[in-house]
mmCIF file of C-alpha atoms and ligand atoms in Angstrom:
data_model
loop_
_atom_site.group_PDB
_atom_site.id
_atom_site.type_symbol
_atom_site.label_atom_id
_atom_site.label_comp_id
_atom_site.label_asym_id
_atom_site.label_seq_id
_atom_site.Cartn_x
_atom_site.Cartn_y
_atom_site.Cartn_z
ATOM 1 C CA UNK A 28 0.000 0.000 0.000
ATOM 2 C CA UNK A 29 2.706 2.432 0.983
ATOM 3 C CA UNK A 30 4.310 2.030 -2.409
ATOM 4 C CA UNK A 31 1.287 2.687 -4.607
ATOM 5 C CA UNK A 32 -0.260 5.877 -3.383
ATOM 6 C CA UNK A 33 -1.472 7.107 -6.716
ATOM 7 C CA UNK A 34 -4.750 8.646 -7.680
ATOM 8 C CA UNK A 35 -6.215 5.242 -8.488
ATOM 9 C CA UNK A 36 -6.328 4.003 -4.894
ATOM 10 C CA UNK A 37 -8.640 6.898 -4.004
ATOM 11 C CA UNK A 38 -11.302 4.417 -5.044
ATOM 12 C CA UNK A 39 -10.741 2.434 -1.863
ATOM 13 C CA UNK A 40 -12.167 5.316 0.160
ATOM 14 C CA UNK A 41 -15.620 4.896 -1.224
ATOM 15 C CA UNK A 42 -17.934 1.972 -1.757
ATOM 16 C CA UNK A 43 -18.700 -0.646 0.808
ATOM 17 C CA UNK A 44 -17.529 -3.662 -1.164
ATOM 18 C CA UNK A 45 -14.030 -3.286 0.228
ATOM 19 C CA UNK A 46 -15.186 -2.735 3.785
ATOM 20 C CA UNK A 47 -12.959 -5.434 5.206
ATOM 21 C CA UNK A 48 -9.969 -5.009 2.964
ATOM 22 C CA UNK A 49 -6.573 -4.075 4.269
ATOM 23 C CA UNK A 50 -6.759 -0.701 2.529
ATOM 24 C CA UNK A 51 -10.044 0.162 4.222
ATOM 25 C CA UNK A 52 -8.429 -0.459 7.605
ATOM 26 C CA UNK A 53 -5.452 1.675 6.601
ATOM 27 C CA UNK A 54 -7.803 4.540 5.697
ATOM 28 C CA UNK A 55 -9.540 4.234 9.045
ATOM 29 C CA UNK A 56 -6.213 4.296 10.895
ATOM 30 C CA UNK A 57 -5.078 7.281 8.837
ATOM 31 C CA UNK A 58 -8.312 9.118 9.540
ATOM 32 C CA UNK A 59 -7.922 8.480 13.253
ATOM 33 C CA UNK A 60 -4.456 10.039 13.024
ATOM 34 C CA UNK A 61 -5.864 12.892 10.961
ATOM 35 C CA UNK A 62 -8.203 13.742 13.827
ATOM 36 C CA UNK A 63 -5.387 13.495 16.379
ATOM 37 C CA UNK A 64 -2.991 15.540 14.255
ATOM 38 C CA UNK A 65 -5.577 18.149 13.341
ATOM 39 C CA UNK A 66 -5.328 17.520 9.610
ATOM 40 C CA UNK A 67 -8.991 18.288 8.956
ATOM 41 C CA UNK A 68 -10.011 21.760 7.859
ATOM 42 C CA UNK A 69 -13.324 23.477 7.257
ATOM 43 C CA UNK A 70 -14.114 25.484 4.185
ATOM 44 C CA UNK A 71 -17.216 27.646 4.151
ATOM 45 C CA UNK A 72 -19.670 28.295 1.374
ATOM 46 C CA UNK A 73 -21.964 31.329 1.650
ATOM 47 C CA UNK A 74 -25.722 31.087 1.394
ATOM 48 C CA UNK A 75 -27.509 34.249 0.300
ATOM 49 C CA UNK A 76 -30.985 35.660 0.715
ATOM 50 C CA UNK A 77 -33.049 36.243 -2.411
ATOM 51 C CA UNK A 78 -33.510 38.623 -4.019
ATOM 52 C CA UNK A 79 -31.078 40.977 -2.246
ATOM 53 C CA UNK A 80 -28.076 38.639 -2.230
ATOM 54 C CA UNK A 81 -27.177 39.311 1.407
ATOM 55 C CA UNK A 82 -25.110 36.540 2.989
ATOM 56 C CA UNK A 83 -27.145 34.927 5.758
ATOM 57 C CA UNK A 84 -25.167 31.816 6.619
ATOM 58 C CA UNK A 85 -21.980 29.921 5.871
ATOM 59 C CA UNK A 86 -22.043 26.156 5.402
ATOM 60 C CA UNK A 87 -19.107 24.244 6.848
ATOM 61 C CA UNK A 88 -17.681 21.662 4.443
ATOM 62 C CA UNK A 89 -14.957 19.413 5.779
ATOM 63 C CA UNK A 90 -11.698 18.675 3.916
ATOM 64 C CA UNK A 91 -8.699 16.566 4.832
ATOM 65 C CA UNK A 92 -5.296 18.118 4.369
ATOM 66 C CA UNK A 93 -3.617 14.819 3.685
ATOM 67 C CA UNK A 94 0.156 15.025 4.157
ATOM 68 C CA UNK A 95 0.785 13.138 0.909
ATOM 69 C CA UNK A 96 -2.364 13.424 -1.209
ATOM 70 C CA UNK A 97 -3.140 17.075 -0.633
ATOM 71 C CA UNK A 98 -6.588 18.478 0.039
ATOM 72 C CA UNK A 99 -9.155 15.665 -0.070
ATOM 73 C CA UNK A 100 -12.891 16.280 -0.511
ATOM 74 C CA UNK A 101 -15.334 14.699 1.955
ATOM 75 C CA UNK A 102 -16.694 12.195 -0.563
ATOM 76 C CA UNK A 103 -13.338 10.470 -0.431
ATOM 77 C CA UNK A 104 -13.172 9.823 3.327
ATOM 78 C CA UNK A 105 -16.649 10.256 4.814
ATOM 79 C CA UNK A 106 -17.830 6.766 3.791
ATOM 80 C CA UNK A 107 -14.895 5.259 5.734
ATOM 81 C CA UNK A 108 -15.641 7.574 8.663
ATOM 82 C CA UNK A 109 -19.281 6.536 8.696
ATOM 83 C CA UNK A 110 -18.493 2.858 8.365
ATOM 84 C CA UNK A 111 -15.920 2.851 11.158
ATOM 85 C CA UNK A 112 -17.828 5.036 13.602
ATOM 86 C CA UNK A 113 -15.128 7.719 13.325
ATOM 87 C CA UNK A 114 -17.925 9.988 12.090
ATOM 88 C CA UNK A 115 -18.797 10.536 15.764
ATOM 89 C CA UNK A 116 -15.492 12.194 16.798
ATOM 90 C CA UNK A 117 -15.252 13.766 13.329
ATOM 91 C CA UNK A 118 -18.644 15.471 13.714
ATOM 92 C CA UNK A 119 -17.710 16.620 17.206
ATOM 93 C CA UNK A 120 -14.543 18.158 15.763
ATOM 94 C CA UNK A 121 -16.484 19.808 12.917
ATOM 95 C CA UNK A 122 -19.135 21.206 15.270
ATOM 96 C CA UNK A 123 -16.602 22.618 17.729
ATOM 97 C CA UNK A 124 -14.523 24.156 14.925
ATOM 98 C CA UNK A 125 -17.589 25.582 13.143
ATOM 99 C CA UNK A 126 -19.045 27.107 16.313
ATOM 100 C CA UNK A 127 -15.660 28.605 17.160
ATOM 101 C CA UNK A 128 -15.305 30.039 13.650
ATOM 102 C CA UNK A 129 -18.844 31.429 13.917
ATOM 103 C CA UNK A 130 -17.723 33.383 16.972
ATOM 104 C CA UNK A 131 -14.834 34.658 14.879
ATOM 105 C CA UNK A 132 -17.029 36.185 12.203
ATOM 106 C CA UNK A 133 -19.470 37.468 14.801
ATOM 107 C CA UNK A 134 -16.541 39.292 16.395
ATOM 108 C CA UNK A 135 -15.724 40.617 12.922
ATOM 109 C CA UNK A 136 -19.219 42.141 12.753
ATOM 110 C CA UNK A 137 -21.053 39.513 10.658
ATOM 111 C CA UNK A 138 -24.325 38.016 11.872
ATOM 112 C CA UNK A 139 -24.085 34.921 9.639
ATOM 113 C CA UNK A 140 -25.357 31.641 11.024
ATOM 114 C CA UNK A 141 -23.301 28.479 10.527
ATOM 115 C CA UNK A 142 -24.645 25.323 8.891
ATOM 116 C CA UNK A 143 -23.092 21.965 9.757
ATOM 117 C CA UNK A 144 -23.795 18.716 7.913
ATOM 118 C CA UNK A 145 -24.542 15.743 10.112
ATOM 119 C CA UNK A 146 -24.624 12.114 9.141
ATOM 120 C CA UNK A 147 -27.515 9.818 9.934
ATOM 121 C CA UNK A 148 -24.995 7.873 12.019
ATOM 122 C CA UNK A 149 -24.743 10.884 14.336
ATOM 123 C CA UNK A 150 -28.479 10.847 14.874
ATOM 124 C CA UNK A 151 -28.396 7.191 15.826
ATOM 125 C CA UNK A 152 -25.832 7.689 18.587
ATOM 126 C CA UNK A 153 -27.306 8.297 22.011
ATOM 127 C CA UNK A 154 -26.433 11.672 23.409
ATOM 128 C CA UNK A 155 -26.159 13.645 20.177
ATOM 129 C CA UNK A 156 -28.517 16.390 21.426
ATOM 130 C CA UNK A 157 -26.473 16.561 24.639
ATOM 131 C CA UNK A 158 -23.294 16.966 22.606
ATOM 132 C CA UNK A 159 -24.818 19.832 20.616
ATOM 133 C CA UNK A 160 -26.054 21.488 23.827
ATOM 134 C CA UNK A 161 -22.632 21.079 25.458
ATOM 135 C CA UNK A 162 -20.805 22.564 22.468
ATOM 136 C CA UNK A 163 -23.199 25.526 22.311
ATOM 137 C CA UNK A 164 -22.566 26.147 26.008
ATOM 138 C CA UNK A 165 -18.806 25.651 25.624
ATOM 139 C CA UNK A 166 -18.522 28.164 22.784
ATOM 140 C CA UNK A 167 -21.309 30.494 23.909
ATOM 141 C CA UNK A 168 -22.897 30.454 20.440
ATOM 142 C CA UNK A 169 -26.604 31.381 20.411
ATOM 143 C CA UNK A 170 -28.484 28.233 19.250
ATOM 144 C CA UNK A 171 -30.342 30.135 16.532
ATOM 145 C CA UNK A 172 -26.994 30.782 14.859
ATOM 146 C CA UNK A 173 -26.544 27.036 14.277
ATOM 147 C CA UNK A 174 -28.270 25.015 11.542
ATOM 148 C CA UNK A 175 -27.831 21.261 11.210
ATOM 149 C CA UNK A 176 -28.193 19.848 7.703
ATOM 150 C CA UNK A 177 -29.442 16.294 7.436
ATOM 151 C CA UNK A 178 -29.762 14.565 4.091
ATOM 152 C CA UNK A 179 -33.191 13.494 3.033
ATOM 153 C CA UNK A 180 -32.239 9.826 3.189
ATOM 154 C CA UNK A 181 -31.410 10.155 6.894
ATOM 155 C CA UNK A 182 -35.109 10.600 7.488
ATOM 156 C CA UNK A 183 -35.682 7.137 6.074
ATOM 157 C CA UNK A 184 -33.480 5.332 8.611
ATOM 158 C CA UNK A 185 -34.679 4.340 12.051
ATOM 159 C CA UNK A 186 -37.380 6.960 11.642
ATOM 160 C CA UNK A 187 -38.727 7.043 15.171
ATOM 161 C CA UNK A 188 -35.304 7.342 16.707
ATOM 162 C CA UNK A 189 -34.154 9.963 14.213
ATOM 163 C CA UNK A 190 -37.361 11.948 14.716
ATOM 164 C CA UNK A 191 -36.876 11.921 18.466
ATOM 165 C CA UNK A 192 -33.269 13.092 18.199
ATOM 166 C CA UNK A 193 -34.180 15.814 15.668
ATOM 167 C CA UNK A 194 -36.975 17.062 17.917
ATOM 168 C CA UNK A 195 -34.548 17.230 20.860
ATOM 169 C CA UNK A 196 -32.034 19.185 18.792
ATOM 170 C CA UNK A 197 -34.743 21.548 17.523
ATOM 171 C CA UNK A 198 -35.895 22.086 21.113
ATOM 172 C CA UNK A 199 -32.447 23.568 21.811
ATOM 173 C CA UNK A 200 -33.335 26.318 19.339
ATOM 174 C CA UNK A 201 -31.089 24.954 16.591
ATOM 175 C CA UNK A 202 -32.434 25.077 13.025
ATOM 176 C CA UNK A 203 -32.889 21.857 11.070
ATOM 177 C CA UNK A 204 -32.351 21.659 7.332
ATOM 178 C CA UNK A 205 -33.214 18.846 4.933
ATOM 179 C CA UNK A 206 -30.287 18.627 2.503
ATOM 180 C CA UNK A 207 -30.294 17.313 -1.081
ATOM 181 C CA UNK A 208 -34.074 17.267 -1.139
ATOM 182 C CA UNK A 209 -35.415 15.391 -4.148
ATOM 183 C CA UNK A 210 -32.317 13.234 -4.569
ATOM 184 C CA UNK A 211 -33.581 10.355 -2.446
ATOM 185 C CA UNK A 212 -36.703 8.305 -2.255
ATOM 186 C CA UNK A 213 -37.952 9.463 1.110
ATOM 187 C CA UNK A 214 -41.656 9.427 1.625
ATOM 188 C CA UNK A 215 -43.048 12.902 2.184
ATOM 189 C CA UNK A 216 -44.727 11.535 5.301
ATOM 190 C CA UNK A 217 -41.321 11.662 6.989
ATOM 191 C CA UNK A 218 -41.366 15.437 6.745
ATOM 192 C CA UNK A 219 -44.660 15.640 8.559
ATOM 193 C CA UNK A 220 -44.190 16.431 12.213
ATOM 194 C CA UNK A 221 -40.519 17.331 11.731
ATOM 195 C CA UNK A 222 -39.514 20.789 12.884
ATOM 196 C CA UNK A 223 -37.919 21.643 9.521
ATOM 197 C CA UNK A 224 -36.611 25.208 9.233
ATOM 198 C CA UNK A 225 -35.159 24.775 5.744
ATOM 199 C CA UNK A 226 -35.374 22.540 2.701
ATOM 200 C CA UNK A 227 -32.436 22.526 0.276
ATOM 201 C CA UNK A 228 -33.297 21.537 -3.270
ATOM 202 C CA UNK A 229 -30.780 19.113 -4.708
ATOM 203 C CA UNK A 230 -28.484 20.754 -7.214
ATOM 204 C CA UNK A 231 -29.211 18.282 -9.994
ATOM 205 C CA UNK A 232 -32.670 19.890 -10.428
ATOM 206 C CA UNK A 233 -31.443 23.433 -9.895
ATOM 207 C CA UNK A 234 -28.807 23.201 -12.615
ATOM 208 C CA UNK A 235 -31.410 22.338 -15.262
ATOM 209 C CA UNK A 236 -34.212 24.825 -14.563
ATOM 210 C CA UNK A 237 -33.354 27.094 -17.463
ATOM 211 C CA UNK A 238 -33.648 24.382 -20.109
ATOM 212 C CA UNK A 239 -35.594 21.430 -18.666
ATOM 213 C CA UNK A 240 -39.354 21.841 -18.064
ATOM 214 C CA UNK A 241 -39.463 18.842 -15.710
ATOM 215 C CA UNK A 242 -36.728 20.248 -13.484
ATOM 216 C CA UNK A 243 -38.603 23.541 -13.452
ATOM 217 C CA UNK A 244 -41.787 21.762 -12.376
ATOM 218 C CA UNK A 245 -39.924 19.888 -9.630
ATOM 219 C CA UNK A 246 -38.213 23.001 -8.279
ATOM 220 C CA UNK A 247 -41.469 24.984 -8.328
ATOM 221 C CA UNK A 248 -43.219 22.155 -6.473
ATOM 222 C CA UNK A 249 -40.510 21.900 -3.819
ATOM 223 C CA UNK A 250 -40.688 25.674 -3.264
ATOM 224 C CA UNK A 251 -44.438 25.399 -2.796
ATOM 225 C CA UNK A 252 -44.079 22.327 -0.571
ATOM 226 C CA UNK A 253 -41.503 24.048 1.637
ATOM 227 C CA UNK A 254 -43.631 27.148 2.001
ATOM 228 C CA UNK A 255 -46.687 25.034 2.737
ATOM 229 C CA UNK A 256 -44.737 23.355 5.545
ATOM 230 C CA UNK A 257 -43.673 26.730 6.884
ATOM 231 C CA UNK A 258 -40.040 26.133 5.917
ATOM 232 C CA UNK A 259 -37.612 28.318 4.012
ATOM 233 C CA UNK A 260 -36.287 26.897 0.769
ATOM 234 C CA UNK A 261 -32.744 27.069 -0.561
ATOM 235 C CA UNK A 262 -31.521 26.178 -4.030
ATOM 236 C CA UNK A 263 -28.077 24.589 -4.009
ATOM 237 C CA UNK A 264 -25.655 24.388 -6.905
ATOM 238 C CA UNK A 265 -26.481 27.757 -8.491
ATOM 239 C CA UNK A 266 -23.837 28.166 -11.169
ATOM 240 C CA UNK A 267 -25.251 30.740 -13.598
ATOM 241 C CA UNK A 268 -26.875 34.177 -13.418
ATOM 242 C CA UNK A 269 -29.736 32.795 -15.507
ATOM 243 C CA UNK A 270 -30.565 30.197 -12.840
ATOM 244 C CA UNK A 271 -30.168 32.811 -10.099
ATOM 245 C CA UNK A 272 -32.716 35.097 -11.777
ATOM 246 C CA UNK A 273 -35.107 32.211 -12.468
ATOM 247 C CA UNK A 274 -35.033 31.284 -8.754
ATOM 248 C CA UNK A 275 -35.893 34.846 -7.746
ATOM 249 C CA UNK A 276 -38.886 34.786 -10.123
ATOM 250 C CA UNK A 277 -39.957 31.384 -8.787
ATOM 251 C CA UNK A 278 -40.044 32.720 -5.223
ATOM 252 C CA UNK A 279 -37.099 30.753 -3.856
ATOM 253 C CA UNK A 280 -35.893 32.173 -0.514
ATOM 254 C CA UNK A 281 -32.174 31.474 -0.595
ATOM 255 C CA UNK A 282 -29.421 30.379 -2.937
ATOM 256 C CA UNK A 283 -26.020 28.778 -2.738
ATOM 257 C CA UNK A 284 -23.574 27.763 -5.433
ATOM 258 C CA UNK A 285 -20.330 28.434 -7.242
ATOM 259 C CA UNK A 286 -21.831 31.557 -8.876
ATOM 260 C CA UNK A 287 -22.218 33.106 -5.440
ATOM 261 C CA UNK A 288 -19.133 31.662 -3.836
ATOM 262 C CA UNK A 289 -17.047 28.506 -3.673
ATOM 263 C CA UNK A 290 -16.154 26.925 -0.342
ATOM 264 C CA UNK A 291 -13.133 28.737 1.143
ATOM 265 C CA UNK A 292 -11.648 29.273 4.636
ATOM 266 C CA UNK A 293 -13.979 31.797 6.290
ATOM 267 C CA UNK A 294 -11.774 34.881 6.344
ATOM 268 C CA UNK A 295 -11.816 34.670 2.533
ATOM 269 C CA UNK A 296 -15.609 34.657 2.217
ATOM 270 C CA UNK A 297 -16.686 37.715 0.269
ATOM 271 C CA UNK A 298 -19.798 39.273 1.808
ATOM 272 C CA UNK A 299 -20.405 41.841 -0.882
ATOM 273 C CA UNK A 300 -20.711 39.887 -4.092
ATOM 274 C CA UNK A 301 -24.302 40.603 -5.041
ATOM 275 C CA UNK A 302 -26.437 43.656 -5.484
ATOM 276 C CA UNK A 303 -30.134 43.778 -6.318
ATOM 277 C CA UNK A 304 -31.021 41.739 -9.406
ATOM 278 C CA UNK A 305 -31.537 44.846 -11.486
ATOM 279 C CA UNK A 306 -27.991 45.905 -10.792
ATOM 280 C CA UNK A 307 -26.493 42.526 -11.542
ATOM 281 C CA UNK A 308 -24.694 41.822 -14.716
ATOM 282 C CA UNK A 309 -22.806 38.717 -15.711
ATOM 283 C CA UNK A 310 -19.621 40.762 -15.669
ATOM 284 C CA UNK A 311 -19.961 41.985 -12.080
ATOM 285 C CA UNK A 312 -20.709 38.474 -10.923
ATOM 286 C CA UNK A 313 -17.685 36.998 -12.611
ATOM 287 C CA UNK A 314 -15.630 39.787 -11.131
ATOM 288 C CA UNK A 315 -17.106 39.058 -7.712
ATOM 289 C CA UNK A 316 -16.271 35.398 -8.039
ATOM 290 C CA UNK A 317 -12.630 35.960 -8.830
ATOM 291 C CA UNK A 318 -12.086 38.578 -6.155
HETATM 292 P P1 LIG B 427 -23.759 19.074 0.621
HETATM 293 O O1 LIG B 427 -23.946 19.336 2.079
HETATM 294 O O2 LIG B 427 -24.966 18.961 -0.215
HETATM 295 O O3 LIG B 427 -22.789 20.225 0.136
HETATM 296 C C1 LIG B 427 -22.782 20.723 -1.175
HETATM 297 C C2 LIG B 427 -21.656 20.148 -1.996
HETATM 298 O O4 LIG B 427 -21.758 20.636 -3.340
HETATM 299 C C3 LIG B 427 -20.257 20.540 -1.541
HETATM 300 O O5 LIG B 427 -19.357 19.512 -1.944
HETATM 301 C C4 LIG B 427 -20.014 21.809 -2.354
HETATM 302 O O6 LIG B 427 -18.643 22.108 -2.517
HETATM 303 C C5 LIG B 427 -20.648 21.425 -3.664
HETATM 304 N N1 LIG B 427 -21.149 22.603 -4.382
HETATM 305 C C6 LIG B 427 -21.560 23.775 -3.874
HETATM 306 N N2 LIG B 427 -21.975 24.619 -4.839
HETATM 307 C C7 LIG B 427 -21.826 23.954 -6.011
HETATM 308 C C8 LIG B 427 -22.085 24.298 -7.372
HETATM 309 O O7 LIG B 427 -22.519 25.401 -7.717
HETATM 310 N N3 LIG B 427 -21.820 23.330 -8.298
HETATM 311 C C9 LIG B 427 -21.326 22.103 -7.956
HETATM 312 N N4 LIG B 427 -21.086 21.239 -8.933
HETATM 313 N N5 LIG B 427 -21.073 21.752 -6.674
HETATM 314 C C10 LIG B 427 -21.326 22.667 -5.720
HETATM 315 P P2 LIG B 427 -18.319 18.864 -0.903
HETATM 316 O O8 LIG B 427 -17.673 19.913 -0.075
HETATM 317 O O9 LIG B 427 -17.451 17.940 -1.696
HETATM 318 O O10 LIG B 427 -19.259 18.036 0.050
HETATM 319 C C11 LIG B 427 -19.977 16.922 -0.408
HETATM 320 C C12 LIG B 427 -20.907 16.404 0.655
HETATM 321 O O11 LIG B 427 -20.181 15.867 1.755
HETATM 322 C C13 LIG B 427 -21.812 17.467 1.273
HETATM 323 O O12 LIG B 427 -22.903 17.714 0.418
HETATM 324 C C14 LIG B 427 -22.198 16.813 2.576
HETATM 325 O O13 LIG B 427 -23.262 15.912 2.378
HETATM 326 C C15 LIG B 427 -20.962 16.034 2.909
HETATM 327 N N6 LIG B 427 -20.188 16.785 3.929
HETATM 328 C C16 LIG B 427 -19.358 17.818 3.780
HETATM 329 N N7 LIG B 427 -18.831 18.208 4.960
HETATM 330 C C17 LIG B 427 -19.381 17.390 5.898
HETATM 331 C C18 LIG B 427 -19.246 17.274 7.330
HETATM 332 O O14 LIG B 427 -18.553 18.043 7.997
HETATM 333 N N8 LIG B 427 -19.954 16.269 7.929
HETATM 334 C C19 LIG B 427 -20.779 15.423 7.221
HETATM 335 N N9 LIG B 427 -21.432 14.454 7.902
HETATM 336 N N10 LIG B 427 -20.932 15.521 5.896
HETATM 337 C C20 LIG B 427 -20.244 16.481 5.240
HETATM 338 MG MG1 LIG B 428 -25.140 20.505 3.132
HETATM 339 MG MG1 LIG B 429 -26.690 19.358 -0.553
HETATM 340 MG MG1 LIG B 430 -35.623 35.692 1.274
#
């Protein structure tokens, strides 16, 4: 293994078919060290209000600064973390770091909330709400400045248990967000009774709204569904000004995507990228992106 660290063996990080292979165990051991050696970093992607473009939150996205492979995206190591149970200390690390960073931008005069992605595995571990409460107390972050993003498929797991844990977390005053909505096969009944503050429309629909009538119909329906449930709705994966304008017309509340900002360490987040839609031009956006 040591001798063949090329790009090809990245494959071993994903998929469950190799769960018991030697490489899988090596990844788990490496990840454990990564946590001990503080090799994980958080990048933040802004989420803006529509139509004014004001930044309202930053989403924490974890990366691994691997000593040999460079910066690794979460898709490459999260499956191993989830499989091994390392997702529990990893999430604790992410939450503590994110809440601490949130205090940093608050001190810098920004009222942005912070969104943290949690795995369904986290919701199955006893004491998750206590951990969140303890970290809020430890950092002194107001609970309403924290949003936890849970993927739609998480709601299809041990539903009763997950519902109970989500209700306990919501009772702390923390916002709950359903991530990648539309990508899974979750029954809508799982949304009923959940204290959902936000629904994020999966980017595969968002990307196609300008040219695919079915994607348009789906996005419009999710916006209506979210509003009917009393939730805010966010479009993820906004990459063009055309899509951005379409979302404003469709009544979407918030947007996120490479057009607005890529994930970066928080001091590099640009808070002043967008003006009102009338003032926006493709050129100013491109300029904003490269600033
Ligand atoms: P997600 O929470 O849905 O995050 C959005 C992903 O899409 C991020 O990928 C982001 O970089 C990417 N993205 C954002 N805007 C655009 C766009 O305009 N176009 C395209 N093509 N992509 C865009 P990333 O950082 O690789 O994260 C992938 C997933 O890994 C996340 O999806 C989330 O489910 C998971 N993840 C990330 N960080 C954490 C974490 O700390 N804990 C847990 N449990 N999961 C995490
Ligand atoms: Mg997310
Ligand atoms: Mg998502
Ligand atoms: Mg709005």
